[in-house]
Short mmCIF file of C-alpha atoms in Angstrom, two decimals:
data_model
loop_
_atom_site.label_atom_id
_atom_site.label_comp_id
_atom_site.label_asym_id
_atom_site.label_seq_id
_atom_site.Cartn_x
_atom_site.Cartn_y
_atom_site.Cartn_z
CA MET H 1230 -0.79 -11.55 -10.89
CA SER H 1231 -0.58 -13.58 -7.60
CA ILE H 1232 -3.47 -12.54 -5.37
CA ASN H 1233 -2.61 -15.30 -2.90
CA GLY H 1234 0.97 -14.03 -2.69
CA TYR H 1235 -0.24 -10.00 -2.43
CA GLN H 1236 -2.91 -11.10 0.69
CA ASP H 1237 0.07 -12.92 2.40
CA LEU H 1238 1.86 -9.93 2.07
CA MET H 1239 -1.12 -7.94 3.91
CA GLN H 1240 -1.80 -10.46 6.64
CA GLY H 1241 2.08 -10.87 7.56
CA PRO H 1242 3.85 -8.13 7.26
CA LEU H 1243 1.26 -5.38 7.09
CA GLN H 1244 -0.66 -6.57 10.04
CA THR H 1245 2.39 -6.32 11.93
CA TYR H 1246 3.20 -2.68 11.22
CA LEU H 1247 -0.31 -2.19 11.62
CA GLN H 1248 0.10 -3.71 15.36
CA LEU H 1249 2.95 -2.05 15.86
CA SER H 1250 1.48 1.44 15.02
CA LYS H 1251 -1.74 0.45 17.12
CA GLN H 1252 0.30 0.34 20.30
CA LEU H 1253 2.34 3.31 19.34
CA GLY H 1254 -1.24 5.48 19.02
CA GLY H 1255 -1.64 8.74 18.11
CA ASP H 1256 -0.85 10.10 14.47
CA ILE H 1257 1.13 7.06 14.00
CA ALA H 1258 -2.16 4.73 14.34
CA THR H 1259 -4.22 7.14 12.17
CA HIS H 1260 -1.51 7.13 9.61
CA ALA H 1261 -1.08 3.64 9.47
CA ASN H 1262 -4.83 3.49 8.95
CA LEU H 1263 -4.34 5.42 5.76
CA VAL H 1264 -1.32 2.84 4.47
CA ASN H 1265 -3.83 0.37 5.08
CA ASP H 1266 -6.30 1.86 2.81
CA ALA H 1267 -4.07 2.20 0.62
CA PHE H 1268 -2.92 -1.80 0.39
CA GLN H 1269 -6.77 -2.34 0.34
CA GLU H 1270 -6.94 -0.50 -3.12
CA GLN H 1271 -4.10 -2.07 -4.06
CA LEU H 1272 -5.49 -5.35 -3.50
CA ARG H 1273 -8.50 -4.31 -5.40
CA TYR H 1274 -6.41 -3.56 -8.27
CA ILE H 1275 -4.71 -6.62 -8.47
CA GLN H 1276 -7.59 -8.88 -8.18
CA LEU H 1277 -9.33 -6.78 -11.02
CA ALA H 1278 -5.90 -6.96 -12.91
CA ALA H 1279 -6.19 -10.71 -12.42
CA SER H 1280 -9.69 -11.03 -14.00
CA ARG H 1281 -9.06 -9.02 -17.33
CA SER H 1282 -6.98 -7.99 -20.06
CA LYS H 1283 -4.34 -5.55 -19.75
CA PRO H 1284 -5.81 -2.10 -19.87
CA SER H 1285 -5.40 0.82 -22.02
CA ASP H 1286 -3.12 3.76 -20.80
CA GLY H 1287 -6.00 5.60 -20.21
CA GLU H 1288 -7.93 2.98 -18.52
CA GLN H 1289 -4.79 2.49 -16.48
CA VAL H 1290 -4.99 6.07 -15.16
CA GLN H 1291 -8.45 5.62 -13.99
CA LEU H 1292 -7.97 2.16 -12.18
CA LEU H 1293 -5.09 3.34 -10.36
CA LYS H 1294 -6.63 6.54 -9.38
CA SER H 1295 -7.77 5.00 -6.01
CA THR H 1296 -4.77 3.75 -4.95
CA SER H 1297 -3.10 7.18 -5.96
CA ASP H 1298 -5.25 9.46 -4.00
CA LYS H 1299 -4.39 7.01 -1.21
CA ILE H 1300 -0.81 7.48 -1.40
CA SER H 1301 -2.10 11.68 -1.76
CA ALA H 1302 -3.53 11.32 1.58
CA ILE H 1303 -0.75 9.40 3.55
CA GLN H 1304 1.14 12.41 2.30
CA GLN H 1305 -1.35 15.28 3.26
CA TYR H 1306 -1.49 13.82 6.87
CA ARG H 1307 2.21 14.58 6.94
CA GLU H 1308 2.41 17.75 5.79
CA LYS H 1309 -0.67 18.60 7.83
CA ASN H 1310 0.94 17.33 11.02
CA ARG H 1311 4.45 18.67 10.90
CA ALA H 1312 4.46 19.94 14.34
CA SER H 1313 3.52 16.36 15.54
CA ASN H 1314 6.19 14.59 17.84
CA PHE H 1315 5.80 11.86 15.38
CA PHE H 1316 6.84 13.80 12.45
CA ASN H 1317 9.97 11.43 11.38
CA HIS H 1318 7.69 8.41 11.34
CA LEU H 1319 5.09 10.10 9.45
CA SER H 1320 7.91 11.36 7.02
CA ALA H 1321 9.12 7.74 6.96
CA ILE H 1322 5.87 6.53 5.56
CA SER H 1323 5.13 9.35 3.33
CA GLU H 1324 8.88 9.03 1.45
CA SER H 1325 8.55 5.62 0.91
CA VAL H 1326 4.53 4.74 0.32
CA PRO H 1327 4.99 5.68 -3.19
CA ALA H 1328 6.40 2.30 -3.61
CA LEU H 1329 2.76 1.35 -4.26
CA GLY H 1330 2.99 2.75 -7.67
CA TRP H 1331 4.74 0.06 -8.82
CA VAL H 1332 2.14 -1.19 -11.05
CA ALA H 1333 2.38 2.04 -13.24
CA VAL H 1334 6.30 0.90 -13.63
CA ALA H 1335 7.51 -1.50 -16.53
CA PRO H 1336 9.40 -3.54 -17.48
CA THR H 1337 10.88 -3.72 -14.01
CA PRO H 1338 9.14 -2.80 -10.87
CA ALA H 1339 10.90 -4.65 -8.05
CA PRO H 1340 13.99 -1.97 -8.18
CA TYR H 1341 11.60 0.92 -8.02
CA VAL H 1342 10.13 -0.47 -4.62
CA LYS H 1343 13.47 -0.66 -3.29
CA GLU H 1344 14.26 2.83 -4.56
CA MET H 1345 10.99 3.83 -2.55
CA ASN H 1346 11.95 1.98 0.65
CA ASP H 1347 15.59 3.08 0.43
CA ALA H 1348 13.68 7.02 0.20
CA GLY H 1349 12.45 7.13 3.57
CA GLN H 1350 15.82 5.12 4.88
CA PHE H 1351 16.51 9.12 6.38
CA TYR H 1352 13.84 9.36 8.17
CA THR H 1353 13.64 5.32 9.52
CA ASN H 1354 17.29 6.16 10.93
CA ARG H 1355 16.25 9.70 12.37
CA VAL H 1356 13.45 7.49 14.34
CA LEU H 1357 15.85 4.78 15.42
CA LYS H 1358 18.52 7.22 16.50
CA GLU H 1359 15.58 8.92 18.61
CA TRP H 1360 14.09 6.29 20.20
CA LYS H 1361 16.34 3.06 20.37
CA GLU H 1362 17.07 3.93 24.46
CA LYS H 1363 13.87 5.51 25.15
CA ASP H 1364 11.05 2.81 23.62
CA LYS H 1365 11.99 -0.69 21.62
CA THR H 1366 8.58 -0.03 20.21
CA HIS H 1367 9.77 2.35 17.68
CA VAL H 1368 12.92 0.10 16.49
CA GLU H 1369 10.40 -2.47 16.01
CA TRP H 1370 8.00 -0.33 14.06
CA CYS H 1371 11.01 0.89 12.20
CA ARG H 1372 11.76 -2.63 10.80
CA ALA H 1373 8.17 -3.60 10.47
CA TRP H 1374 7.45 -0.82 7.80
CA VAL H 1375 11.12 -1.37 5.97
CA GLN H 1376 10.23 -5.32 6.42
CA LEU H 1377 6.87 -4.75 4.89
CA LEU H 1378 8.16 -3.31 1.87
CA SER H 1379 11.53 -5.66 1.58
CA GLU H 1380 8.59 -8.13 1.09
CA LEU H 1381 6.62 -6.23 -1.50
CA GLN H 1382 9.44 -5.86 -3.71
CA ALA H 1383 10.33 -9.49 -3.26
CA TYR H 1384 6.50 -10.42 -4.17
CA VAL H 1385 6.48 -7.70 -6.93
CA LYS H 1386 9.98 -9.60 -8.32
CA GLN H 1387 8.64 -12.92 -7.95
CA TYR H 1388 5.27 -12.31 -9.76
CA HIS H 1389 5.63 -9.53 -11.84
CA THR H 1390 9.19 -9.45 -13.43
#
């Protein structure tokens, strides 16, 4: 596993997404903090996996529990904020963030990341439609998220296929 490759992903596309989320503020910024937590957990998992032999299935479940819990928190935040003016933003992330579950997909996890990216597209399209004339930051935000998952897919394909 390439720890450096994943760190590059976090320092590049993830940071772009986080900065745009912070700019937009409110529920989007709060939600993005949860996303950052999930990526941090996945980095810890990748670092651990690089330093040991393949875990048993039971161990794997335990090792992935933290990431799974973070994904659940992201999805629960969306459910608790259905009245948010940014519900489509929250939904775009919530529908596609299960892409972080790629570590449990064998033998070819990269297509799974793409499937999850595509799953969020319905909502990113809604955000684009609603905001393209009002505030371009929302458009950039959508592009940043899609780019992050596209680069995650490329990382997975390069190092884990």
